[in-house]
Structures are given as structure tokens and as C-alpha cells.
Amino acid sequence: SERQYPSSGHSPSLSCACAGAGSLAMGAKQCGGIRKEEEESYIASLTGKQSVRRLHNPNSKQNDTGNFGRTAVAVQVALIVCLFFTDYDFVSHSVFDGTFSVTIFKGIMMMLLVGFGYLRCFLKYYGLGAVGFTFFMTALGLQWSMLVKGWMENSTMYLSFDMTSFIAATAAVAATVISFGALLGKISPLQVLLLTLIEVTCFHLNTTLFLASSHLVPTFSDVGGAISVQVFGAYFGLAASVVYGGATVWHDKENNVAVDPEQVLTTSYFSEIISSLGTTFLWISCPSLIAGSQPLGSAAQKLAIMNTLFALLGSSVIVFAVSSIKTQRLLVAPVRNSTIAGAVAIGAVANVRLGPGKALLIGVLGGIVSCLANIFQYPSAKYDSSNIHGVHGLPGVFGGLISALLPLIMPQEVAFTSLDQLLGLFGTIGIGCVAGACTGGILKCFPRPEPACHDDAYWDTEHLDGWSSATIASGAGANRYAKGEPF
């Protein structure tokens, strides 16, 4: 017989709606099944809203990838043509070195792909975008970085590569992935491609023409990339994001839903766990990136690894302590982001014989700076989705100031001057901001994803339910949903 649903003369609470939907599903199994249309009609009668199954209408062209596919193919073909004029370096024999150089490269790749990729999965509805676009940026950026670096340093198209070429090329990719954190969820695949090509080029212009200049900063030193990678990537990304603009309110006219930017930056219990997994991989892999620029197997490389490990230990402990002082509760964001601040802070002086005590102290101070920057975030998440200012920018600046202080404290241990370190630090901030602002203006000329920070904008994600369930997650949204009010 036909199943009769109870009617109600008033608007029930959200819990009643969920209970009614659960009872309906149980009844469907017992009575031989209820049609999907009847289930949705019943839920609509309880909540006053039609069920929103998907954000993106498959028949709509609003959020398709546009010219991304064709552009990516054209770029890859161009890279193939350029790489036809290169060869392997058989002279150094390091191209087949399957020991230490490969181990360092594996560590850096783990940091880029797994560490940064999963660290950015803290957003509830932006896991595929975080991991997938990081993967794409790394694969494209490595090819372009090796070519640009070789052209600038050798002034010829005919290049030769070995394993050290791969390791050196990862610095530009790391800076680009850091910048992506400020724009996380707000740019399309085509914009991701453009960001990668532009920033890798700007990175090598800064390092080759400025930081490596024997006339401008002749004694500048930054073995671990605290300034050239962390600071440049952070302020490039921040400037690009400010010029590009934050996420805007998205209006879904088909379902009569308005999504505020605050809603797209929500997290969940499981997304925080996945993001913390990325932090773990970053922590393990940081020494590889910091020590990668030093001669393989040298005493300087081993010293950089030891200093980085002690700094990481210090920042990890102090972040847990500081994050719980004010509220007597452990805060997730500082623990997730700031535990790696020790490696960022010590990068500029990682090859200096500091000793375990000084390395630990730098890590502790860097962790405090980063933890406070995560608690009191500035700029807001609207312009800095992943708080790269607190994770990479300020700890990198702190590390640069430490490197400027060391010639005054330990002159016998360093070969650089305080003036060159300060010029390199603030010059890199300026170049990063100008280049980032110009890049943000370029990205602004292309369509942005709507809604922001949601995989359904570009990925074929059948499991996502849409903004009705996203809004239900918040108390205010649940009340408006149950009352049948617009979002």
C-alpha cells in the first residue's frame, strides 16, 4: 500500500528533519524500497528546502576547466622541445648516484607532494584541490625550474642535468607551493598553471640576479632557503592574493542559496586529521630541503641536517605549550602549522656550527613567533587561506634577522656580513611583493572558481552533497535551514 507521511503545521528542528530522513530510509528497506523522489519530497516537507545534491550542474559551463587542457598540452609540448637541447651529465657520474643524492631528493619530494599537499587539506571541501593542484604544480614547476635556472646560470640553451639539478630545482617549486597556500581554493586550474610558470621565473630572477650578485650582496648566505624560499614564497603569495581579492559571495540561483566566504573556510574533524598527517611528513622531510643546497655528503650538509633537527624539536615542544596557555585547550591550527617553524627559522644559518643549544633556542623562538602568528592571524583568511604569513613569512623573517645578528655574536664562525643579510632579506621581501602583486593582477583577468574552496567547482566529485549540508554544519545555518529562511 502507499506509504503516508505525517504532516506538520510548524517548522520542525533540524534534528527532527534528520530523524525523519533516517526513519524514511529504514522504512524503505522494510517496505521494499521508496523512490528517491519521494524521499527528497518528504525531506523538503520537513525542512522547507529542496535537497541540493550537487553544487555544480553537469550541464552548466560555469565552472568547466575552459582552456586549461589545451594550454597545459601546449606548455608540455614546448617543454619537450626545450629539453631536446639538453642531456645528462655523465662527467660527474652523480646522475646514477643511487645513494645520498636520491635520498635527499626523495625527502624533498615527500615534503612537496605529501607534506604540503595534505597540510592544505584542512578545508572541509577542498581535499582534491589541495593535493591535486600541488601535484600538478610540482610536476610542471620542476621541468620549468631546471630549464630557467640552467639558462640564467649558463646563458645557453644546451644544458646538462644530474641529480643535483633536480635538487636545486625544487627550491623554486617549494616557494611556488608556499604561495599557493594564500590563494588556496580561489584560483582555477588555468590560474594554477600561470602562477607556477610566473613564480618559478621570478624566483630564479631574484636568486640569480639579486641574491647571487657579487656586486649587490657579495657575502649573502641562505643555505636553507629561509629568505630565498620561505620569505619570497610567503610575500609573493600574500601580495598576489591581496591584489587578486578574497573569495566573494556565491549565488546559486538554481537552488536559491547564497554562500558567504566565511562558510567556505570551514574545517572538520577528519580534515584536520588529514592535514596533521601532512604536518608529520613536512616535519620528517624538512632536513632534506634545508640541507639540499650543500655539497652531497659534505660536513656542511651534515651540520645543516643536525641543526635543523634540533630546531624542529624545539619548535614542536614550545608550540604545544604556547597554544594551550591562554585557553587551557590545545589549539589545532598552531599545532598543525607552527611545529615546523624551527626549520624555517634556522634555514639561513643551518650550515653554521651553532651547537645543539643555540639550534634548539632558534627553533623555540621561531616556534613562538609562528604560534602567536597563527593565534592572532593577520591578514585574515580571506586573503591568506592557509596563514602562510604565520607559517613561512614571519618565521623566515625571524631567521633572516638571526642571520644578520650572528656576525656580531659569532664572527669567527660566519663569512657573511650583517649588512648583506639585511639587504638580502628586505630586498627579497620587496621583490616578492612587487612580483606577486603583478601576478595577482594577471590572475585577476581570468575567471575564478564559484564557489571558492570547494572541489565540486572543477573536480568530478559524485560524493559531495552541496552547500545545504555545509550550511547545516553551523548552528546559525541549521536554524535558518530549519525555518526555511534563505541562507
CSV table of C-alpha atoms in Angstrom, one decimal:
chain,number,residue,atom,x,y,z
A,1,SER,CA,0.0,0.0,0.0
A,2,GLU,CA,1.0,3.6,-0.5
A,3,ARG,CA,3.0,5.0,2.4
A,4,GLN,CA,1.5,8.1,4.1
A,5,TYR,CA,3.9,10.7,5.5
A,6,PRO,CA,2.8,12.8,8.5
A,7,SER,CA,2.4,16.5,8.0
A,8,SER,CA,3.2,19.3,10.4
A,9,GLY,CA,1.8,22.7,10.8
A,10,HIS,CA,5.0,24.2,12.2
A,11,SER,CA,8.7,24.3,11.2
A,12,PRO,CA,10.4,21.4,13.0
A,13,SER,CA,14.0,21.5,14.2
A,14,LEU,CA,17.0,20.2,12.1
A,15,SER,CA,17.3,17.2,14.3
A,16,CYS,CA,13.7,16.2,13.5
A,17,ALA,CA,14.5,16.5,9.8
A,18,CYS,CA,17.5,14.2,10.2
A,19,ALA,CA,15.5,11.7,12.3
A,20,GLY,CA,12.7,11.8,9.7
A,21,ALA,CA,15.1,11.1,6.9
A,22,GLY,CA,16.6,8.2,8.9
A,23,SER,CA,13.2,6.7,9.6
A,24,LEU,CA,12.3,7.0,5.9
A,25,ALA,CA,15.5,5.1,4.9
A,26,MET,CA,14.6,2.3,7.4
A,27,GLY,CA,11.1,2.2,6.1
A,28,ALA,CA,12.4,1.9,2.6
A,29,LYS,CA,14.3,-1.2,3.4
A,30,GLN,CA,11.3,-2.8,5.2
A,31,CYS,CA,8.6,-2.0,2.7
A,32,GLY,CA,10.5,-3.0,-0.4
A,33,GLY,CA,12.0,0.5,-1.2
A,34,ILE,CA,10.8,4.1,-1.5
A,35,ARG,CA,11.6,6.0,-4.6
A,36,LYS,CA,14.3,8.7,-4.4
A,37,GLU,CA,11.9,11.4,-5.5
A,38,GLU,CA,9.5,10.5,-2.6
A,39,GLU,CA,12.4,10.6,-0.1
A,40,GLU,CA,13.5,14.1,-1.3
A,41,SER,CA,9.9,15.3,-1.2
A,42,TYR,CA,9.5,14.2,2.3
A,43,ILE,CA,12.8,15.8,3.5
A,44,ALA,CA,11.6,19.0,1.7
A,45,SER,CA,8.3,18.9,3.6
A,46,LEU,CA,10.2,18.7,6.9
A,47,THR,CA,12.8,21.4,6.2
A,48,GLY,CA,11.1,23.8,3.8
A,49,LYS,CA,14.1,23.4,1.4
A,50,GLN,CA,14.7,21.2,-1.6
A,51,SER,CA,17.6,18.8,-1.2
A,52,VAL,CA,20.7,20.0,-3.0
A,53,ARG,CA,22.5,17.0,-4.4
A,54,ARG,CA,25.4,18.8,-6.2
A,55,LEU,CA,26.9,22.2,-6.3
A,56,HIS,CA,27.7,22.1,-10.0
A,57,ASN,CA,25.2,21.3,-12.7
A,58,PRO,CA,27.0,18.9,-15.1
A,59,ASN,CA,25.2,20.6,-18.0
A,60,SER,CA,26.4,24.0,-17.0
A,61,LYS,CA,29.6,25.6,-18.3
A,62,GLN,CA,30.1,27.9,-15.4
A,63,ASN,CA,32.9,26.0,-13.8
A,64,ASP,CA,34.4,23.9,-16.5
A,65,THR,CA,38.2,24.0,-16.9
A,66,GLY,CA,38.0,26.1,-20.0
A,67,ASN,CA,41.3,26.4,-21.9
A,68,PHE,CA,43.3,24.6,-19.2
A,69,GLY,CA,43.6,21.3,-21.0
A,70,ARG,CA,44.8,22.9,-24.3
A,71,THR,CA,47.1,25.3,-22.5
A,72,ALA,CA,48.7,22.5,-20.4
A,73,VAL,CA,49.3,20.4,-23.6
A,74,ALA,CA,50.9,23.4,-25.4
A,75,VAL,CA,53.1,24.1,-22.4
A,76,GLN,CA,54.2,20.5,-22.1
A,77,VAL,CA,55.0,20.3,-25.8
A,78,ALA,CA,57.1,23.5,-25.5
A,79,LEU,CA,59.0,22.0,-22.6
A,80,ILE,CA,59.6,18.8,-24.5
A,81,VAL,CA,61.1,20.8,-27.4
A,82,CYS,CA,63.3,22.8,-25.0
A,83,LEU,CA,64.5,19.6,-23.3
A,84,PHE,CA,65.6,18.1,-26.6
A,85,PHE,CA,68.5,20.5,-26.4
A,86,THR,CA,69.7,19.1,-23.1
A,87,ASP,CA,71.5,15.9,-22.0
A,88,TYR,CA,72.5,14.0,-18.9
A,89,ASP,CA,75.8,15.0,-17.1
A,90,PHE,CA,77.9,11.9,-17.3
A,91,VAL,CA,81.1,13.7,-16.2
A,92,SER,CA,80.2,14.0,-12.5
A,93,HIS,CA,78.6,10.5,-12.5
A,94,SER,CA,76.0,11.8,-10.0
A,95,VAL,CA,73.3,11.1,-12.5
A,96,PHE,CA,73.4,7.5,-11.5
A,97,ASP,CA,74.2,8.1,-7.8
A,98,GLY,CA,71.6,5.9,-6.1
A,99,THR,CA,72.6,6.7,-2.5
A,100,PHE,CA,72.6,10.0,-0.8
A,101,SER,CA,71.5,12.3,-3.6
A,102,VAL,CA,68.5,10.2,-4.3
A,103,THR,CA,67.6,10.0,-0.6
A,104,ILE,CA,67.7,13.8,-0.4
A,105,PHE,CA,65.6,14.2,-3.5
A,106,LYS,CA,63.0,11.7,-2.2
A,107,GLY,CA,62.8,13.6,1.1
A,108,ILE,CA,62.1,16.9,-0.8
A,109,MET,CA,59.5,15.2,-3.0
A,110,MET,CA,57.8,13.8,0.1
A,111,MET,CA,57.8,17.3,1.5
A,112,LEU,CA,56.3,18.9,-1.6
A,113,LEU,CA,53.7,16.2,-2.6
A,114,VAL,CA,52.7,14.6,0.7
A,115,GLY,CA,53.6,17.3,3.2
A,116,PHE,CA,52.4,20.4,1.6
A,117,GLY,CA,49.6,18.6,-0.3
A,118,TYR,CA,48.0,17.1,2.7
A,119,LEU,CA,48.7,20.0,5.0
A,120,ARG,CA,46.4,22.1,2.8
A,121,CYS,CA,43.6,19.5,3.2
A,122,PHE,CA,42.3,21.2,6.4
A,123,LEU,CA,39.4,22.8,4.4
A,124,LYS,CA,36.3,20.6,4.7
A,125,TYR,CA,35.5,20.6,1.0
A,126,TYR,CA,38.9,21.2,-0.7
A,127,GLY,CA,40.9,18.0,-0.3
A,128,LEU,CA,41.3,17.1,-4.0
A,129,GLY,CA,42.2,20.6,-5.0
A,130,ALA,CA,44.8,20.9,-2.3
A,131,VAL,CA,46.5,17.6,-3.2
A,132,GLY,CA,45.9,17.6,-6.9
A,133,PHE,CA,47.0,21.1,-7.7
A,134,THR,CA,50.1,20.7,-5.5
A,135,PHE,CA,50.9,17.6,-7.5
A,136,PHE,CA,50.4,19.4,-10.8
A,137,MET,CA,52.5,22.4,-9.7
A,138,THR,CA,55.4,20.2,-8.6
A,139,ALA,CA,55.5,18.2,-11.9
A,140,LEU,CA,55.3,21.3,-14.1
A,141,GLY,CA,57.4,23.5,-11.9
A,142,LEU,CA,60.3,21.1,-11.7
A,143,GLN,CA,60.6,21.0,-15.5
A,144,TRP,CA,60.4,24.7,-15.9
A,145,SER,CA,62.7,25.4,-12.9
A,146,MET,CA,65.5,23.2,-14.3
A,147,LEU,CA,65.4,25.0,-17.6
A,148,VAL,CA,65.1,28.6,-16.3
A,149,LYS,CA,67.9,28.0,-13.7
A,150,GLY,CA,70.2,26.5,-16.3
A,151,TRP,CA,69.5,29.3,-18.9
A,152,MET,CA,70.2,32.0,-16.4
A,153,GLU,CA,73.4,30.5,-15.0
A,154,ASN,CA,74.9,29.2,-18.3
A,155,SER,CA,73.5,31.7,-20.9
A,156,THR,CA,72.9,28.8,-23.3
A,157,MET,CA,70.1,26.5,-24.4
A,158,TYR,CA,72.3,23.4,-24.3
A,159,LEU,CA,72.2,22.2,-20.8
A,160,SER,CA,73.2,19.0,-18.9
A,161,PHE,CA,71.4,17.7,-15.8
A,162,ASP,CA,72.3,15.3,-13.0
A,163,MET,CA,70.6,14.6,-9.6
A,164,THR,CA,71.9,17.8,-8.1
A,165,SER,CA,70.0,19.7,-10.9
A,166,PHE,CA,66.7,18.1,-9.7
A,167,ILE,CA,67.5,19.0,-6.1
A,168,ALA,CA,68.4,22.6,-6.9
A,169,ALA,CA,65.2,23.0,-9.0
A,170,THR,CA,63.0,22.0,-6.0
A,171,ALA,CA,63.6,25.4,-4.3
A,172,ALA,CA,61.6,27.3,-6.8
A,173,VAL,CA,58.8,24.7,-6.6
A,174,ALA,CA,58.7,24.9,-2.8
A,175,ALA,CA,58.4,28.7,-3.0
A,176,THR,CA,55.5,28.4,-5.5
A,177,VAL,CA,53.7,25.8,-3.4
A,178,ILE,CA,54.0,28.1,-0.4
A,179,SER,CA,52.5,31.0,-2.3
A,180,PHE,CA,49.6,28.7,-3.4
A,181,GLY,CA,48.6,28.5,0.2
A,182,ALA,CA,47.5,32.1,0.2
A,183,LEU,CA,45.4,31.5,-2.9
A,184,LEU,CA,44.1,28.1,-1.8
A,185,GLY,CA,40.7,27.4,-3.2
A,186,LYS,CA,40.4,30.7,-5.0
A,187,ILE,CA,42.1,30.0,-8.3
A,188,SER,CA,41.2,27.8,-11.3
A,189,PRO,CA,43.4,25.1,-12.9
A,190,LEU,CA,44.5,27.6,-15.6
A,191,GLN,CA,45.4,30.1,-13.0
A,192,VAL,CA,47.4,27.5,-11.1
A,193,LEU,CA,49.4,26.8,-14.3
A,194,LEU,CA,50.1,30.5,-14.9
A,195,LEU,CA,51.1,31.0,-11.2
A,196,THR,CA,53.6,28.2,-11.5
A,197,LEU,CA,55.3,29.4,-14.6
A,198,ILE,CA,55.4,33.1,-13.5
A,199,GLU,CA,56.6,32.5,-9.9
A,200,VAL,CA,59.3,30.0,-10.9
A,201,THR,CA,60.7,32.5,-13.3
A,202,CYS,CA,60.5,35.4,-10.7
A,203,PHE,CA,62.1,33.1,-8.1
A,204,HIS,CA,65.2,32.5,-10.3
A,205,LEU,CA,65.4,36.1,-11.2
A,206,ASN,CA,65.6,37.0,-7.5
A,207,THR,CA,68.1,34.4,-6.6
A,208,THR,CA,70.3,34.7,-9.7
A,209,LEU,CA,70.3,38.5,-10.4
A,210,PHE,CA,70.0,39.7,-6.8
A,211,LEU,CA,70.9,37.3,-4.0
A,212,ALA,CA,73.8,35.7,-6.0
A,213,SER,CA,75.1,39.1,-7.2
A,214,SER,CA,78.7,39.7,-6.3
A,215,HIS,CA,78.0,43.5,-6.6
A,216,LEU,CA,74.8,43.9,-4.6
A,217,VAL,CA,75.1,41.4,-1.7
A,218,PRO,CA,78.5,39.8,-2.2
A,219,THR,CA,78.6,37.8,1.1
A,220,PHE,CA,74.9,36.9,1.4
A,221,SER,CA,74.2,33.4,2.7
A,222,ASP,CA,71.0,31.4,2.9
A,223,VAL,CA,71.8,27.8,2.6
A,224,GLY,CA,68.4,26.5,3.8
A,225,GLY,CA,66.2,29.0,1.9
A,226,ALA,CA,64.7,30.8,4.9
A,227,ILE,CA,64.9,34.0,2.9
A,228,SER,CA,65.1,33.0,-0.8
A,229,VAL,CA,62.3,30.3,-0.5
A,230,GLN,CA,60.2,30.8,2.6
A,231,VAL,CA,60.1,34.6,2.7
A,232,PHE,CA,59.9,35.1,-1.0
A,233,GLY,CA,57.2,32.5,-1.4
A,234,ALA,CA,55.2,33.9,1.5
A,235,TYR,CA,55.2,37.5,0.5
A,236,PHE,CA,54.8,36.7,-3.2
A,237,GLY,CA,51.7,34.8,-2.4
A,238,LEU,CA,50.3,37.4,0.0
A,239,ALA,CA,50.7,40.2,-2.5
A,240,ALA,CA,49.2,38.1,-5.2
A,241,SER,CA,46.2,37.2,-3.1
A,242,VAL,CA,45.6,40.8,-1.9
A,243,VAL,CA,45.6,42.1,-5.5
A,244,TYR,CA,43.6,39.2,-6.7
A,245,GLY,CA,41.0,39.6,-4.0
A,246,GLY,CA,39.4,37.3,-1.5
A,247,ALA,CA,36.6,34.8,-2.0
A,248,THR,CA,33.3,36.5,-2.8
A,249,VAL,CA,29.7,35.6,-2.0
A,250,TRP,CA,28.5,32.9,-4.4
A,251,HIS,CA,24.9,32.9,-5.5
A,252,ASP,CA,23.4,29.6,-6.6
A,253,LYS,CA,20.4,30.9,-8.4
A,254,GLU,CA,19.1,27.4,-9.3
A,255,ASN,CA,18.8,26.4,-5.6
A,256,ASN,CA,18.3,29.9,-4.1
A,257,VAL,CA,21.4,29.6,-2.0
A,258,ALA,CA,24.0,32.3,-1.1
A,259,VAL,CA,27.3,31.1,0.2
A,260,ASP,CA,29.3,33.6,2.3
A,261,PRO,CA,33.1,33.4,2.1
A,262,GLU,CA,33.2,32.6,5.8
A,263,GLN,CA,31.4,29.3,5.1
A,264,VAL,CA,33.9,28.1,2.5
A,265,LEU,CA,36.8,28.2,5.0
A,266,THR,CA,35.3,25.7,7.4
A,267,THR,CA,37.1,22.6,8.7
A,268,SER,CA,36.0,19.3,10.0
A,269,TYR,CA,37.4,16.7,12.5
A,270,PHE,CA,38.6,14.4,9.7
A,271,SER,CA,40.0,17.2,7.5
A,272,GLU,CA,42.1,18.4,10.5
A,273,ILE,CA,43.4,14.8,11.0
A,274,ILE,CA,44.4,14.5,7.3
A,275,SER,CA,46.1,17.9,7.5
A,276,SER,CA,48.0,16.9,10.6
A,277,LEU,CA,49.3,13.9,8.6
A,278,GLY,CA,50.8,16.4,6.1
A,279,THR,CA,52.5,18.2,9.0
A,280,THR,CA,54.1,14.9,10.1
A,281,PHE,CA,55.5,14.4,6.6
A,282,LEU,CA,56.7,18.0,6.4
A,283,TRP,CA,58.5,17.6,9.8
A,284,ILE,CA,60.2,14.4,8.6
A,285,SER,CA,61.3,15.9,5.3
A,286,CYS,CA,62.3,19.4,6.3
A,287,PRO,CA,66.0,18.5,6.8
A,288,SER,CA,66.2,17.3,3.2
A,289,LEU,CA,65.1,20.7,1.8
A,290,ILE,CA,67.3,22.7,4.2
A,291,ALA,CA,70.4,20.6,3.5
A,292,GLY,CA,69.8,20.0,-0.2
A,293,SER,CA,71.8,23.0,-1.4
A,294,GLN,CA,75.0,21.8,0.3
A,295,PRO,CA,77.6,19.5,-1.4
A,296,LEU,CA,76.3,16.0,-1.1
A,297,GLY,CA,77.8,14.1,1.8
A,298,SER,CA,79.8,17.2,2.9
A,299,ALA,CA,80.4,18.2,6.5
A,300,ALA,CA,78.3,21.4,5.9
A,301,GLN,CA,75.3,19.2,4.8
A,302,LYS,CA,75.5,17.0,7.8
A,303,LEU,CA,75.8,20.1,10.0
A,304,ALA,CA,72.7,21.6,8.3
A,305,ILE,CA,70.7,18.4,9.0
A,306,MET,CA,71.7,18.3,12.7
A,307,ASN,CA,70.9,22.0,13.2
A,308,THR,CA,67.5,21.5,11.6
A,309,LEU,CA,66.6,18.5,13.6
A,310,PHE,CA,67.3,20.3,16.9
A,311,ALA,CA,65.4,23.4,15.7
A,312,LEU,CA,62.4,21.2,14.8
A,313,LEU,CA,62.4,19.5,18.3
A,314,GLY,CA,62.4,22.9,20.0
A,315,SER,CA,59.6,24.4,17.9
A,316,SER,CA,57.5,21.3,18.3
A,317,VAL,CA,57.5,21.3,22.1
A,318,ILE,CA,57.1,25.0,22.5
A,319,VAL,CA,54.1,25.2,20.1
A,320,PHE,CA,52.2,22.7,22.2
A,321,ALA,CA,52.9,24.7,25.3
A,322,VAL,CA,52.2,28.2,24.0
A,323,SER,CA,49.0,27.2,22.2
A,324,SER,CA,47.4,26.0,25.4
A,325,ILE,CA,48.4,28.8,27.8
A,326,LYS,CA,45.5,31.3,27.1
A,327,THR,CA,42.5,28.9,26.8
A,328,GLN,CA,43.9,25.9,28.6
A,329,ARG,CA,43.0,24.0,25.5
A,330,LEU,CA,45.2,22.7,22.7
A,331,LEU,CA,44.6,24.7,19.5
A,332,VAL,CA,44.6,22.7,16.3
A,333,ALA,CA,45.9,25.4,13.8
A,334,PRO,CA,49.1,26.3,15.7
A,335,VAL,CA,50.0,22.7,16.3
A,336,ARG,CA,49.2,21.8,12.7
A,337,ASN,CA,51.2,24.7,11.2
A,338,SER,CA,53.8,26.0,13.6
A,339,THR,CA,55.6,22.8,14.6
A,340,ILE,CA,57.8,23.1,11.5
A,341,ALA,CA,58.7,26.8,12.2
A,342,GLY,CA,62.0,25.8,13.7
A,343,ALA,CA,63.2,24.5,10.3
A,344,VAL,CA,62.1,27.7,8.6
A,345,ALA,CA,63.8,29.9,11.2
A,346,ILE,CA,67.2,28.2,11.1
A,347,GLY,CA,67.4,27.9,7.3
A,348,ALA,CA,69.6,30.9,6.7
A,349,VAL,CA,72.2,29.7,9.3
A,350,ALA,CA,71.8,26.0,9.1
A,351,ASN,CA,75.4,25.4,8.0
A,352,VAL,CA,76.9,27.4,10.9
A,353,ARG,CA,78.4,25.5,13.8
A,354,LEU,CA,75.8,26.6,16.3
A,355,GLY,CA,75.8,23.7,18.6
A,356,PRO,CA,72.7,21.9,19.8
A,357,GLY,CA,71.8,24.5,22.4
A,358,LYS,CA,71.8,27.5,20.0
A,359,ALA,CA,70.0,25.5,17.3
A,360,LEU,CA,67.3,24.4,19.9
A,361,LEU,CA,66.9,28.1,21.0
A,362,ILE,CA,66.4,29.3,17.5
A,363,GLY,CA,63.8,26.6,17.0
A,364,VAL,CA,62.0,27.6,20.2
A,365,LEU,CA,61.9,31.3,19.3
A,366,GLY,CA,60.8,30.5,15.8
A,367,GLY,CA,58.0,28.3,17.1
A,368,ILE,CA,56.8,31.1,19.5
A,369,VAL,CA,56.7,33.6,16.6
A,370,SER,CA,54.8,31.3,14.4
A,371,CYS,CA,52.4,30.1,17.1
A,372,LEU,CA,51.4,33.6,18.0
A,373,ALA,CA,51.0,34.5,14.3
A,374,ASN,CA,48.6,31.5,14.0
A,375,ILE,CA,46.6,32.5,17.0
A,376,PHE,CA,46.4,36.2,16.0
A,377,GLN,CA,46.2,35.7,12.2
A,378,TYR,CA,46.9,38.7,10.0
A,379,PRO,CA,46.0,39.2,7.2
A,380,SER,CA,42.7,37.4,7.6
A,381,ALA,CA,41.8,34.1,6.0
A,382,LYS,CA,40.0,36.0,3.2
A,383,TYR,CA,43.4,36.9,1.8
A,384,ASP,CA,45.6,34.2,3.3
A,385,SER,CA,43.7,30.9,3.2
A,386,SER,CA,46.5,28.8,4.8
A,387,ASN,CA,48.1,31.5,7.0
A,388,ILE,CA,51.4,31.3,5.1
A,389,HIS,CA,52.3,34.6,6.8
A,390,GLY,CA,52.4,32.9,10.2
A,391,VAL,CA,53.9,29.6,8.9
A,392,HIS,CA,56.5,30.8,6.5
A,393,GLY,CA,56.7,34.6,6.3
A,394,LEU,CA,57.3,35.7,9.9
A,395,PRO,CA,59.5,32.7,10.9
A,396,GLY,CA,61.5,33.3,7.7
A,397,VAL,CA,61.9,37.0,8.6
A,398,PHE,CA,62.9,36.0,12.1
A,399,GLY,CA,65.5,33.6,10.6
A,400,GLY,CA,66.9,36.4,8.4
A,401,LEU,CA,67.3,38.7,11.4
A,402,ILE,CA,69.1,35.9,13.3
A,403,SER,CA,71.5,35.6,10.4
A,404,ALA,CA,72.1,39.3,10.5
A,405,LEU,CA,72.9,39.1,14.2
A,406,LEU,CA,75.3,36.2,14.1
A,407,PRO,CA,78.3,38.2,12.5
A,408,LEU,CA,78.1,40.4,15.7
A,409,ILE,CA,77.9,37.4,18.1
A,410,MET,CA,80.0,34.7,16.3
A,411,PRO,CA,82.2,36.5,13.8
A,412,GLN,CA,84.7,33.6,13.7
A,413,GLU,CA,82.0,31.1,12.5
A,414,VAL,CA,80.5,33.1,9.6
A,415,ALA,CA,81.7,34.5,6.4
A,416,PHE,CA,78.9,36.9,5.7
A,417,THR,CA,78.1,40.4,7.0
A,418,SER,CA,75.1,41.8,8.8
A,419,LEU,CA,74.5,44.4,6.1
A,420,ASP,CA,74.4,41.9,3.3
A,421,GLN,CA,72.0,39.7,5.2
A,422,LEU,CA,69.6,42.6,5.9
A,423,LEU,CA,69.8,43.8,2.3
A,424,GLY,CA,69.1,40.3,1.0
A,425,LEU,CA,66.1,39.9,3.4
A,426,PHE,CA,64.3,43.2,2.8
A,427,GLY,CA,65.3,43.2,-0.9
A,428,THR,CA,63.7,39.8,-1.3
A,429,ILE,CA,60.5,40.9,0.6
A,430,GLY,CA,60.3,43.9,-1.8
A,431,ILE,CA,60.9,41.9,-4.9
A,432,GLY,CA,58.4,39.2,-3.8
A,433,CYS,CA,55.7,41.8,-3.1
A,434,VAL,CA,56.1,43.6,-6.4
A,435,ALA,CA,56.3,40.4,-8.4
A,436,GLY,CA,53.4,38.9,-6.5
A,437,ALA,CA,51.2,41.9,-7.0
A,438,CYS,CA,51.8,41.9,-10.7
A,439,THR,CA,51.0,38.2,-10.8
A,440,GLY,CA,47.8,38.7,-8.8
A,441,GLY,CA,46.8,41.4,-11.4
A,442,ILE,CA,47.3,38.8,-14.2
A,443,LEU,CA,45.4,36.1,-12.4
A,444,LYS,CA,42.5,38.6,-11.9
A,445,CYS,CA,41.9,38.7,-15.6
A,446,PHE,CA,40.8,35.1,-15.7
A,447,PRO,CA,37.5,33.5,-14.3
A,448,ARG,CA,37.7,32.4,-10.7
A,449,PRO,CA,36.0,29.3,-9.2
A,450,GLU,CA,32.5,29.7,-8.0
A,451,PRO,CA,32.1,28.7,-5.2
A,452,ALA,CA,35.6,29.0,-3.8
A,453,CYS,CA,37.3,26.4,-1.7
A,454,HIS,CA,35.1,23.5,-2.9
A,455,ASP,CA,36.2,20.6,-5.0
A,456,ASP,CA,32.9,20.4,-6.8
A,457,ALA,CA,33.8,23.6,-8.7
A,458,TYR,CA,36.2,21.6,-11.0
A,459,TRP,CA,36.6,18.0,-9.9
A,460,ASP,CA,34.2,15.2,-10.8
A,461,THR,CA,33.1,14.6,-7.2
A,462,GLU,CA,29.9,12.5,-7.0
A,463,HIS,CA,30.1,12.2,-3.2
A,464,LEU,CA,29.7,15.8,-2.3
A,465,ASP,CA,26.2,16.8,-1.1
A,466,GLY,CA,26.4,20.6,-1.7
A,467,TRP,CA,26.0,23.7,0.3
A,468,SER,CA,22.9,22.6,2.1
A,469,SER,CA,24.9,20.1,4.2
A,470,ALA,CA,27.8,22.5,4.5
A,471,THR,CA,25.4,25.2,6.0
A,472,ILE,CA,23.8,22.7,8.3
A,473,ALA,CA,27.1,22.1,9.9
A,474,SER,CA,26.9,25.5,11.5
A,475,GLY,CA,24.4,26.3,14.2
A,476,ALA,CA,23.2,29.5,12.6
A,477,GLY,CA,22.9,27.9,9.2
A,478,ALA,CA,21.0,25.0,10.7
A,479,ASN,CA,18.4,27.3,12.3
A,480,ARG,CA,17.9,29.2,9.1
A,481,TYR,CA,17.7,26.0,7.2
A,482,ALA,CA,15.0,24.5,9.5
A,483,LYS,CA,13.0,27.7,9.4
A,484,GLY,CA,13.0,27.7,5.6
A,485,GLU,CA,14.8,31.1,5.5
A,486,PRO,CA,17.3,32.0,2.8
A,487,PHE,CA,21.0,31.5,3.6
